Amino acid sequence: MTDPATTPGPAVHQKIDTSVPHSARIWNYWLGGKDNYPVDEEAGDAYTAVFPGIVTIARGSRAFLRRNIAYLVSQAGIRQFLDVGTGLPTAENTHEVAQRLAPEARIVYVDNDPMVLAHARALLYSSPEGATAYIDADVTDPDRILAAAAETLDFSRPTALILSNILGHVADYDRARSIVTHLMDALPSGSYLSINDGSRGIDPVFEQAQDTYNNSGAAPYNLRTVDEITAFFDGLQLIEPGVVSVTQWRPEPGSPAPEIVAEHGGLARKP
């Protein structure tokens, strides 16, 4: 196994605050992970009491990402991944899915949470043929992300940019779009963009639960309309079926008819 590379940054100097709930730890709890604290379980349980469907959304989001990566490796021939907003490890992380199919795949994870950093070494063990790296950076600092990622990835080769449930943490929509454009501009033709985020206008109970969570003092996560999520892909070639509920994006053959959930995503190629 190859030791991960870790680029130190601000999170190195932060302490893990276990007195307030944290979105990454709550998401980890909903996914069945163990990297969370009682305060996160309480917040997660309070959320599910209002909207039990959030567990389906969380798990549907992870399954969407797995299917995206499998497509990128097996059908698009992608061997480089830049995963921004990694979150805490559970199962079927980007490098696990990609390197199972192509051991030589190279993956760079980006996050700025001190607990994620603390788990980076457990998260990032690579296959011997490939590589993984962890960058401590914020999604709002694309220049830092690109400069550090270039130490592991060759940006003259097609690369998949993954932004899974991270853009909702950028409150200003125009700024979120600018970040996506900035990152994609650095990638060559033949690269891909994978985005999924919570969607507004689908499930009013979900919206009520999320608005309540945002007002609780935790770091807010902003739901966006399907049109707003779709606009992140402007100028790119969407892969069928386009931007859809994550459960409806190329479901496994023979699986039950997917339930529509208020989480939309898509995958697109840079021409």
PDB file of C-alpha atoms in Angstrom:
ATOM      1  CA  MET A   1       0.000   0.000   0.000  1.00  0.00           C
ATOM      2  CA  THR A   2       1.175   3.495  -0.768  1.00  0.00           C
ATOM      3  CA  ASP A   3       1.274   6.056   2.014  1.00  0.00           C
ATOM      4  CA  PRO A   4      -0.922   9.070   1.307  1.00  0.00           C
ATOM      5  CA  ALA A   5       0.492  12.506   0.736  1.00  0.00           C
ATOM      6  CA  THR A   6      -0.967  15.191   2.956  1.00  0.00           C
ATOM      7  CA  THR A   7      -0.606  18.880   2.275  1.00  0.00           C
ATOM      8  CA  PRO A   8      -0.798  20.754   5.595  1.00  0.00           C
ATOM      9  CA  GLY A   9      -3.076  23.730   5.889  1.00  0.00           C
ATOM     10  CA  PRO A  10      -5.344  25.596   8.310  1.00  0.00           C
ATOM     11  CA  ALA A  11      -7.151  22.467   9.565  1.00  0.00           C
ATOM     12  CA  VAL A  12      -3.901  21.190  11.044  1.00  0.00           C
ATOM     13  CA  HIS A  13      -4.135  23.934  13.655  1.00  0.00           C
ATOM     14  CA  GLN A  14      -7.848  23.511  14.408  1.00  0.00           C
ATOM     15  CA  LYS A  15      -9.242  21.427  17.232  1.00  0.00           C
ATOM     16  CA  ILE A  16     -12.173  19.090  16.685  1.00  0.00           C
ATOM     17  CA  ASP A  17     -15.172  20.734  18.357  1.00  0.00           C
ATOM     18  CA  THR A  18     -17.424  18.022  19.786  1.00  0.00           C
ATOM     19  CA  SER A  19     -19.813  20.466  21.456  1.00  0.00           C
ATOM     20  CA  VAL A  20     -21.720  21.411  18.292  1.00  0.00           C
ATOM     21  CA  PRO A  21     -22.989  19.166  15.491  1.00  0.00           C
ATOM     22  CA  HIS A  22     -20.989  19.065  12.274  1.00  0.00           C
ATOM     23  CA  SER A  23     -22.462  18.338   8.850  1.00  0.00           C
ATOM     24  CA  ALA A  24     -19.718  15.915   7.781  1.00  0.00           C
ATOM     25  CA  ARG A  25     -20.089  13.888  10.988  1.00  0.00           C
ATOM     26  CA  ILE A  26     -23.901  13.893  10.745  1.00  0.00           C
ATOM     27  CA  TRP A  27     -23.657  12.711   7.138  1.00  0.00           C
ATOM     28  CA  ASN A  28     -21.252   9.991   8.296  1.00  0.00           C
ATOM     29  CA  TYR A  29     -23.819   8.943  10.920  1.00  0.00           C
ATOM     30  CA  TRP A  30     -26.609   8.724   8.324  1.00  0.00           C
ATOM     31  CA  LEU A  31     -24.360   6.593   6.126  1.00  0.00           C
ATOM     32  CA  GLY A  32     -23.791   4.160   8.972  1.00  0.00           C
ATOM     33  CA  GLY A  33     -20.265   5.333   9.787  1.00  0.00           C
ATOM     34  CA  LYS A  34     -18.671   5.526  13.233  1.00  0.00           C
ATOM     35  CA  ASP A  35     -16.768   8.819  12.976  1.00  0.00           C
ATOM     36  CA  ASN A  36     -19.240  10.994  14.858  1.00  0.00           C
ATOM     37  CA  TYR A  37     -20.094  12.098  18.389  1.00  0.00           C
ATOM     38  CA  PRO A  38     -23.266  12.056  20.504  1.00  0.00           C
ATOM     39  CA  VAL A  39     -24.003  15.665  19.539  1.00  0.00           C
ATOM     40  CA  ASP A  40     -23.976  14.625  15.869  1.00  0.00           C
ATOM     41  CA  GLU A  41     -26.214  11.620  16.511  1.00  0.00           C
ATOM     42  CA  GLU A  42     -28.658  13.858  18.398  1.00  0.00           C
ATOM     43  CA  ALA A  43     -28.755  16.359  15.542  1.00  0.00           C
ATOM     44  CA  GLY A  44     -29.066  13.564  13.002  1.00  0.00           C
ATOM     45  CA  ASP A  45     -31.908  11.950  14.927  1.00  0.00           C
ATOM     46  CA  ALA A  46     -33.675  15.299  15.323  1.00  0.00           C
ATOM     47  CA  TYR A  47     -33.435  15.796  11.557  1.00  0.00           C
ATOM     48  CA  THR A  48     -34.721  12.315  10.740  1.00  0.00           C
ATOM     49  CA  ALA A  49     -37.612  12.797  13.168  1.00  0.00           C
ATOM     50  CA  VAL A  50     -38.818  15.599  10.904  1.00  0.00           C
ATOM     51  CA  PHE A  51     -37.668  14.049   7.630  1.00  0.00           C
ATOM     52  CA  PRO A  52     -36.764  10.341   7.748  1.00  0.00           C
ATOM     53  CA  GLY A  53     -36.040  10.448   4.011  1.00  0.00           C
ATOM     54  CA  ILE A  54     -32.693  12.150   4.615  1.00  0.00           C
ATOM     55  CA  VAL A  55     -31.096   8.724   5.166  1.00  0.00           C
ATOM     56  CA  THR A  56     -32.343   7.643   1.727  1.00  0.00           C
ATOM     57  CA  ILE A  57     -30.911  10.850   0.255  1.00  0.00           C
ATOM     58  CA  ALA A  58     -27.531  10.336   1.947  1.00  0.00           C
ATOM     59  CA  ARG A  59     -27.233   6.753   0.796  1.00  0.00           C
ATOM     60  CA  GLY A  60     -28.618   7.540  -2.663  1.00  0.00           C
ATOM     61  CA  SER A  61     -25.991  10.262  -3.001  1.00  0.00           C
ATOM     62  CA  ARG A  62     -23.184   7.840  -2.170  1.00  0.00           C
ATOM     63  CA  ALA A  63     -24.557   5.252  -4.618  1.00  0.00           C
ATOM     64  CA  PHE A  64     -24.781   7.946  -7.325  1.00  0.00           C
ATOM     65  CA  LEU A  65     -21.130   8.808  -6.778  1.00  0.00           C
ATOM     66  CA  ARG A  66     -20.133   5.146  -7.000  1.00  0.00           C
ATOM     67  CA  ARG A  67     -21.977   4.742 -10.316  1.00  0.00           C
ATOM     68  CA  ASN A  68     -20.418   7.960 -11.639  1.00  0.00           C
ATOM     69  CA  ILE A  69     -16.907   6.758 -10.842  1.00  0.00           C
ATOM     70  CA  ALA A  70     -17.560   3.327 -12.338  1.00  0.00           C
ATOM     71  CA  TYR A  71     -18.735   4.986 -15.561  1.00  0.00           C
ATOM     72  CA  LEU A  72     -15.744   7.319 -15.627  1.00  0.00           C
ATOM     73  CA  VAL A  73     -13.239   4.503 -15.227  1.00  0.00           C
ATOM     74  CA  SER A  74     -14.892   1.782 -17.282  1.00  0.00           C
ATOM     75  CA  GLN A  75     -16.497   3.762 -20.098  1.00  0.00           C
ATOM     76  CA  ALA A  76     -14.717   7.118 -20.210  1.00  0.00           C
ATOM     77  CA  GLY A  77     -11.204   5.852 -19.473  1.00  0.00           C
ATOM     78  CA  ILE A  78     -10.567   8.388 -16.708  1.00  0.00           C
ATOM     79  CA  ARG A  79      -7.653   7.637 -14.402  1.00  0.00           C
ATOM     80  CA  GLN A  80      -7.389  10.908 -12.435  1.00  0.00           C
ATOM     81  CA  PHE A  81      -9.880  12.239  -9.887  1.00  0.00           C
ATOM     82  CA  LEU A  82     -10.036  15.510  -7.948  1.00  0.00           C
ATOM     83  CA  ASP A  83     -12.611  15.009  -5.177  1.00  0.00           C
ATOM     84  CA  VAL A  84     -13.375  18.329  -3.470  1.00  0.00           C
ATOM     85  CA  GLY A  85     -15.324  18.169  -0.221  1.00  0.00           C
ATOM     86  CA  THR A  86     -14.364  14.618   0.610  1.00  0.00           C
ATOM     87  CA  GLY A  87     -16.098  14.306   3.959  1.00  0.00           C
ATOM     88  CA  LEU A  88     -15.443  11.485   6.382  1.00  0.00           C
ATOM     89  CA  PRO A  89     -14.653   7.979   5.153  1.00  0.00           C
ATOM     90  CA  THR A  90     -17.356   5.341   5.128  1.00  0.00           C
ATOM     91  CA  ALA A  91     -17.436   2.755   2.342  1.00  0.00           C
ATOM     92  CA  GLU A  92     -16.996   2.964  -1.406  1.00  0.00           C
ATOM     93  CA  ASN A  93     -14.813   6.056  -1.279  1.00  0.00           C
ATOM     94  CA  THR A  94     -13.604   7.468  -4.600  1.00  0.00           C
ATOM     95  CA  HIS A  95     -10.221   5.762  -4.554  1.00  0.00           C
ATOM     96  CA  GLU A  96     -11.725   2.417  -3.544  1.00  0.00           C
ATOM     97  CA  VAL A  97     -14.177   2.380  -6.453  1.00  0.00           C
ATOM     98  CA  ALA A  98     -11.703   3.750  -9.005  1.00  0.00           C
ATOM     99  CA  GLN A  99      -8.717   1.596  -8.042  1.00  0.00           C
ATOM    100  CA  ARG A 100     -10.804  -1.552  -7.846  1.00  0.00           C
ATOM    101  CA  LEU A 101     -11.466  -1.069 -11.550  1.00  0.00           C
ATOM    102  CA  ALA A 102      -8.137   0.556 -12.476  1.00  0.00           C
ATOM    103  CA  PRO A 103      -5.401   0.102  -9.840  1.00  0.00           C
ATOM    104  CA  GLU A 104      -3.275   2.793 -11.508  1.00  0.00           C
ATOM    105  CA  ALA A 105      -5.880   5.517 -10.855  1.00  0.00           C
ATOM    106  CA  ARG A 106      -4.688   8.645  -9.033  1.00  0.00           C
ATOM    107  CA  ILE A 107      -6.970  10.461  -6.620  1.00  0.00           C
ATOM    108  CA  VAL A 108      -6.640  13.774  -4.776  1.00  0.00           C
ATOM    109  CA  TYR A 109      -9.059  14.432  -1.920  1.00  0.00           C
ATOM    110  CA  VAL A 110      -9.757  17.977  -0.705  1.00  0.00           C
ATOM    111  CA  ASP A 111     -11.346  19.005   2.579  1.00  0.00           C
ATOM    112  CA  ASN A 112     -10.706  21.509   5.344  1.00  0.00           C
ATOM    113  CA  ASP A 113     -12.238  19.745   8.307  1.00  0.00           C
ATOM    114  CA  PRO A 114      -9.828  18.794  11.128  1.00  0.00           C
ATOM    115  CA  MET A 115     -11.601  15.495  11.766  1.00  0.00           C
ATOM    116  CA  VAL A 116     -11.305  14.543   8.100  1.00  0.00           C
ATOM    117  CA  LEU A 117      -7.614  15.443   8.294  1.00  0.00           C
ATOM    118  CA  ALA A 118      -7.248  13.269  11.380  1.00  0.00           C
ATOM    119  CA  HIS A 119      -8.664  10.333   9.422  1.00  0.00           C
ATOM    120  CA  ALA A 120      -6.777  11.071   6.198  1.00  0.00           C
ATOM    121  CA  ARG A 121      -4.179   8.385   6.665  1.00  0.00           C
ATOM    122  CA  ALA A 122      -6.850   5.738   7.201  1.00  0.00           C
ATOM    123  CA  LEU A 123      -8.844   7.043   4.245  1.00  0.00           C
ATOM    124  CA  LEU A 124      -6.152   7.412   1.669  1.00  0.00           C
ATOM    125  CA  TYR A 125      -4.188   4.207   1.377  1.00  0.00           C
ATOM    126  CA  SER A 126      -3.721   3.635  -2.322  1.00  0.00           C
ATOM    127  CA  SER A 127      -3.121   0.602  -4.457  1.00  0.00           C
ATOM    128  CA  PRO A 128       0.611   0.139  -5.145  1.00  0.00           C
ATOM    129  CA  GLU A 129       0.108   1.041  -8.804  1.00  0.00           C
ATOM    130  CA  GLY A 130      -1.826   4.252  -8.154  1.00  0.00           C
ATOM    131  CA  ALA A 131      -1.650   7.233  -5.821  1.00  0.00           C
ATOM    132  CA  THR A 132      -3.763   9.189  -3.388  1.00  0.00           C
ATOM    133  CA  ALA A 133      -3.211  12.546  -1.747  1.00  0.00           C
ATOM    134  CA  TYR A 134      -5.082  14.739   0.693  1.00  0.00           C
ATOM    135  CA  ILE A 135      -5.172  18.529   0.427  1.00  0.00           C
ATOM    136  CA  ASP A 136      -6.259  20.653   3.369  1.00  0.00           C
ATOM    137  CA  ALA A 137      -8.059  23.448   1.534  1.00  0.00           C
ATOM    138  CA  ASP A 138     -11.438  25.120   1.268  1.00  0.00           C
ATOM    139  CA  VAL A 139     -13.657  24.838  -1.803  1.00  0.00           C
ATOM    140  CA  THR A 140     -13.654  28.635  -1.964  1.00  0.00           C
ATOM    141  CA  ASP A 141      -9.889  28.648  -2.652  1.00  0.00           C
ATOM    142  CA  PRO A 142      -9.654  26.959  -6.073  1.00  0.00           C
ATOM    143  CA  ASP A 143      -6.166  28.317  -6.780  1.00  0.00           C
ATOM    144  CA  ARG A 144      -4.760  26.558  -3.709  1.00  0.00           C
ATOM    145  CA  ILE A 145      -6.611  23.365  -4.633  1.00  0.00           C
ATOM    146  CA  LEU A 146      -5.247  23.348  -8.172  1.00  0.00           C
ATOM    147  CA  ALA A 147      -1.678  24.175  -7.166  1.00  0.00           C
ATOM    148  CA  ALA A 148      -1.546  21.428  -4.550  1.00  0.00           C
ATOM    149  CA  ALA A 149      -3.381  18.856  -6.695  1.00  0.00           C
ATOM    150  CA  ALA A 150      -0.878  19.384  -9.513  1.00  0.00           C
ATOM    151  CA  GLU A 151       1.733  17.681  -7.324  1.00  0.00           C
ATOM    152  CA  THR A 152      -0.157  14.386  -7.759  1.00  0.00           C
ATOM    153  CA  LEU A 153      -2.280  14.835 -10.888  1.00  0.00           C
ATOM    154  CA  ASP A 154      -1.136  15.651 -14.426  1.00  0.00           C
ATOM    155  CA  PHE A 155      -3.495  18.377 -15.596  1.00  0.00           C
ATOM    156  CA  SER A 156      -2.487  17.823 -19.203  1.00  0.00           C
ATOM    157  CA  ARG A 157      -4.473  14.564 -18.980  1.00  0.00           C
ATOM    158  CA  PRO A 158      -8.273  14.257 -18.620  1.00  0.00           C
ATOM    159  CA  THR A 159      -9.369  14.479 -15.000  1.00  0.00           C
ATOM    160  CA  ALA A 160     -12.713  14.042 -13.257  1.00  0.00           C
ATOM    161  CA  LEU A 161     -13.704  16.835 -10.869  1.00  0.00           C
ATOM    162  CA  ILE A 162     -16.100  15.620  -8.173  1.00  0.00           C
ATOM    163  CA  LEU A 163     -18.176  18.097  -6.188  1.00  0.00           C
ATOM    164  CA  SER A 164     -20.498  15.934  -4.120  1.00  0.00           C
ATOM    165  CA  ASN A 165     -22.734  17.777  -1.647  1.00  0.00           C
ATOM    166  CA  ILE A 166     -20.227  20.603  -1.277  1.00  0.00           C
ATOM    167  CA  LEU A 167     -21.547  23.488  -3.381  1.00  0.00           C
ATOM    168  CA  GLY A 168     -24.536  23.870  -1.049  1.00  0.00           C
ATOM    169  CA  HIS A 169     -22.056  25.113   1.550  1.00  0.00           C
ATOM    170  CA  VAL A 170     -21.243  28.093  -0.695  1.00  0.00           C
ATOM    171  CA  ALA A 171     -24.083  30.461   0.149  1.00  0.00           C
ATOM    172  CA  ASP A 172     -23.700  32.778  -2.839  1.00  0.00           C
ATOM    173  CA  TYR A 173     -24.849  30.987  -5.982  1.00  0.00           C
ATOM    174  CA  ASP A 174     -22.825  33.142  -8.374  1.00  0.00           C
ATOM    175  CA  ARG A 175     -19.707  32.447  -6.333  1.00  0.00           C
ATOM    176  CA  ALA A 176     -20.440  28.720  -6.407  1.00  0.00           C
ATOM    177  CA  ARG A 177     -20.737  28.835 -10.203  1.00  0.00           C
ATOM    178  CA  SER A 178     -17.510  30.825 -10.435  1.00  0.00           C
ATOM    179  CA  ILE A 179     -15.663  28.173  -8.393  1.00  0.00           C
ATOM    180  CA  VAL A 180     -16.879  25.411 -10.704  1.00  0.00           C
ATOM    181  CA  THR A 181     -15.836  27.392 -13.783  1.00  0.00           C
ATOM    182  CA  HIS A 182     -12.408  28.183 -12.302  1.00  0.00           C
ATOM    183  CA  LEU A 183     -11.690  24.535 -11.505  1.00  0.00           C
ATOM    184  CA  MET A 184     -12.946  23.225 -14.855  1.00  0.00           C
ATOM    185  CA  ASP A 185     -10.994  25.861 -16.792  1.00  0.00           C
ATOM    186  CA  ALA A 186      -7.791  24.286 -15.425  1.00  0.00           C
ATOM    187  CA  LEU A 187      -8.695  20.841 -16.780  1.00  0.00           C
ATOM    188  CA  PRO A 188      -8.131  19.760 -20.401  1.00  0.00           C
ATOM    189  CA  SER A 189     -10.632  18.662 -23.020  1.00  0.00           C
ATOM    190  CA  GLY A 190     -11.984  15.218 -22.226  1.00  0.00           C
ATOM    191  CA  SER A 191     -12.234  15.956 -18.497  1.00  0.00           C
ATOM    192  CA  TYR A 192     -15.483  15.438 -16.593  1.00  0.00           C
ATOM    193  CA  LEU A 193     -17.530  17.225 -13.952  1.00  0.00           C
ATOM    194  CA  SER A 194     -19.633  15.284 -11.427  1.00  0.00           C
ATOM    195  CA  ILE A 195     -21.977  17.286  -9.184  1.00  0.00           C
ATOM    196  CA  ASN A 196     -24.780  16.318  -6.847  1.00  0.00           C
ATOM    197  CA  ASP A 197     -26.518  18.498  -4.283  1.00  0.00           C
ATOM    198  CA  GLY A 198     -29.731  18.757  -2.312  1.00  0.00           C
ATOM    199  CA  SER A 199     -32.521  20.176  -4.458  1.00  0.00           C
ATOM    200  CA  ARG A 200     -35.290  22.648  -3.687  1.00  0.00           C
ATOM    201  CA  GLY A 201     -38.762  22.424  -5.196  1.00  0.00           C
ATOM    202  CA  ILE A 202     -39.112  18.638  -4.881  1.00  0.00           C
ATOM    203  CA  ASP A 203     -40.010  17.845  -1.265  1.00  0.00           C
ATOM    204  CA  PRO A 204     -41.370  20.571   1.058  1.00  0.00           C
ATOM    205  CA  VAL A 205     -40.829  18.420   4.167  1.00  0.00           C
ATOM    206  CA  PHE A 206     -37.143  18.098   3.303  1.00  0.00           C
ATOM    207  CA  GLU A 207     -36.922  21.845   2.756  1.00  0.00           C
ATOM    208  CA  GLN A 208     -38.512  22.523   6.141  1.00  0.00           C
ATOM    209  CA  ALA A 209     -36.086  20.159   7.864  1.00  0.00           C
ATOM    210  CA  GLN A 210     -33.090  21.704   6.106  1.00  0.00           C
ATOM    211  CA  ASP A 211     -34.193  25.261   6.860  1.00  0.00           C
ATOM    212  CA  THR A 212     -34.597  24.311  10.534  1.00  0.00           C
ATOM    213  CA  TYR A 213     -31.125  22.757  10.530  1.00  0.00           C
ATOM    214  CA  ASN A 214     -29.639  25.880   8.925  1.00  0.00           C
ATOM    215  CA  ASN A 215     -31.135  27.991  11.708  1.00  0.00           C
ATOM    216  CA  SER A 216     -29.762  25.734  14.459  1.00  0.00           C
ATOM    217  CA  GLY A 217     -26.295  27.277  14.532  1.00  0.00           C
ATOM    218  CA  ALA A 218     -24.665  24.507  12.492  1.00  0.00           C
ATOM    219  CA  ALA A 219     -22.883  25.417   9.263  1.00  0.00           C
ATOM    220  CA  PRO A 220     -25.722  25.997   6.781  1.00  0.00           C
ATOM    221  CA  TYR A 221     -26.241  23.961   3.627  1.00  0.00           C
ATOM    222  CA  ASN A 222     -28.218  25.709   0.896  1.00  0.00           C
ATOM    223  CA  LEU A 223     -30.620  23.704  -1.243  1.00  0.00           C
ATOM    224  CA  ARG A 224     -30.759  24.740  -4.908  1.00  0.00           C
ATOM    225  CA  THR A 225     -33.369  24.323  -7.616  1.00  0.00           C
ATOM    226  CA  VAL A 226     -32.841  21.685 -10.282  1.00  0.00           C
ATOM    227  CA  ASP A 227     -32.327  24.474 -12.836  1.00  0.00           C
ATOM    228  CA  GLU A 228     -29.607  25.996 -10.656  1.00  0.00           C
ATOM    229  CA  ILE A 229     -27.847  22.640 -10.289  1.00  0.00           C
ATOM    230  CA  THR A 230     -28.139  22.063 -14.045  1.00  0.00           C
ATOM    231  CA  ALA A 231     -26.562  25.451 -14.761  1.00  0.00           C
ATOM    232  CA  PHE A 232     -23.328  24.329 -13.090  1.00  0.00           C
ATOM    233  CA  PHE A 233     -22.806  22.207 -16.212  1.00  0.00           C
ATOM    234  CA  ASP A 234     -23.155  25.083 -18.711  1.00  0.00           C
ATOM    235  CA  GLY A 235     -20.716  24.703 -21.597  1.00  0.00           C
ATOM    236  CA  LEU A 236     -20.235  20.984 -20.963  1.00  0.00           C
ATOM    237  CA  GLN A 237     -21.750  17.907 -22.608  1.00  0.00           C
ATOM    238  CA  LEU A 238     -24.127  16.200 -20.198  1.00  0.00           C
ATOM    239  CA  ILE A 239     -24.039  12.419 -20.155  1.00  0.00           C
ATOM    240  CA  GLU A 240     -27.459  10.772 -20.398  1.00  0.00           C
ATOM    241  CA  PRO A 241     -29.824  10.950 -18.575  1.00  0.00           C
ATOM    242  CA  GLY A 242     -28.684  14.495 -17.715  1.00  0.00           C
ATOM    243  CA  VAL A 243     -29.378  16.103 -14.345  1.00  0.00           C
ATOM    244  CA  VAL A 244     -31.855  13.906 -12.495  1.00  0.00           C
ATOM    245  CA  SER A 245     -32.675  12.719  -9.001  1.00  0.00           C
ATOM    246  CA  VAL A 246     -29.552  10.824  -7.926  1.00  0.00           C
ATOM    247  CA  THR A 247     -31.463   7.569  -7.619  1.00  0.00           C
ATOM    248  CA  GLN A 248     -32.445   7.844 -11.292  1.00  0.00           C
ATOM    249  CA  TRP A 249     -28.938   8.310 -12.678  1.00  0.00           C
ATOM    250  CA  ARG A 250     -28.149   5.032 -14.449  1.00  0.00           C
ATOM    251  CA  PRO A 251     -29.538   2.706 -11.764  1.00  0.00           C
ATOM    252  CA  GLU A 252     -28.148  -0.800 -11.630  1.00  0.00           C
ATOM    253  CA  PRO A 253     -29.822  -3.148 -14.137  1.00  0.00           C
ATOM    254  CA  GLY A 254     -32.565  -5.176 -12.499  1.00  0.00           C
ATOM    255  CA  SER A 255     -32.874  -2.869  -9.501  1.00  0.00           C
ATOM    256  CA  PRO A 256     -36.352  -1.759  -8.361  1.00  0.00           C
ATOM    257  CA  ALA A 257     -37.853   1.366  -9.899  1.00  0.00           C
ATOM    258  CA  PRO A 258     -35.952   4.226  -8.220  1.00  0.00           C
ATOM    259  CA  GLU A 259     -37.718   6.593  -5.864  1.00  0.00           C
ATOM    260  CA  ILE A 260     -37.367  10.286  -6.718  1.00  0.00           C
ATOM    261  CA  VAL A 261     -35.494  12.079  -3.929  1.00  0.00           C
ATOM    262  CA  ALA A 262     -34.657  15.755  -3.448  1.00  0.00           C
ATOM    263  CA  GLU A 263     -31.026  15.335  -4.397  1.00  0.00           C
ATOM    264  CA  HIS A 264     -30.094  15.954  -8.022  1.00  0.00           C
ATOM    265  CA  GLY A 265     -26.904  15.387  -9.900  1.00  0.00           C
ATOM    266  CA  GLY A 266     -25.295  14.729 -13.212  1.00  0.00           C
ATOM    267  CA  LEU A 267     -22.073  14.039 -15.065  1.00  0.00           C
ATOM    268  CA  ALA A 268     -20.744  16.042 -17.998  1.00  0.00           C
ATOM    269  CA  ARG A 269     -17.741  16.010 -20.327  1.00  0.00           C
ATOM    270  CA  LYS A 270     -15.626  19.022 -21.223  1.00  0.00           C
ATOM    271  CA  PRO A 271     -15.472  19.266 -25.051  1.00  0.00           C
TER     272      PRO A 271
END
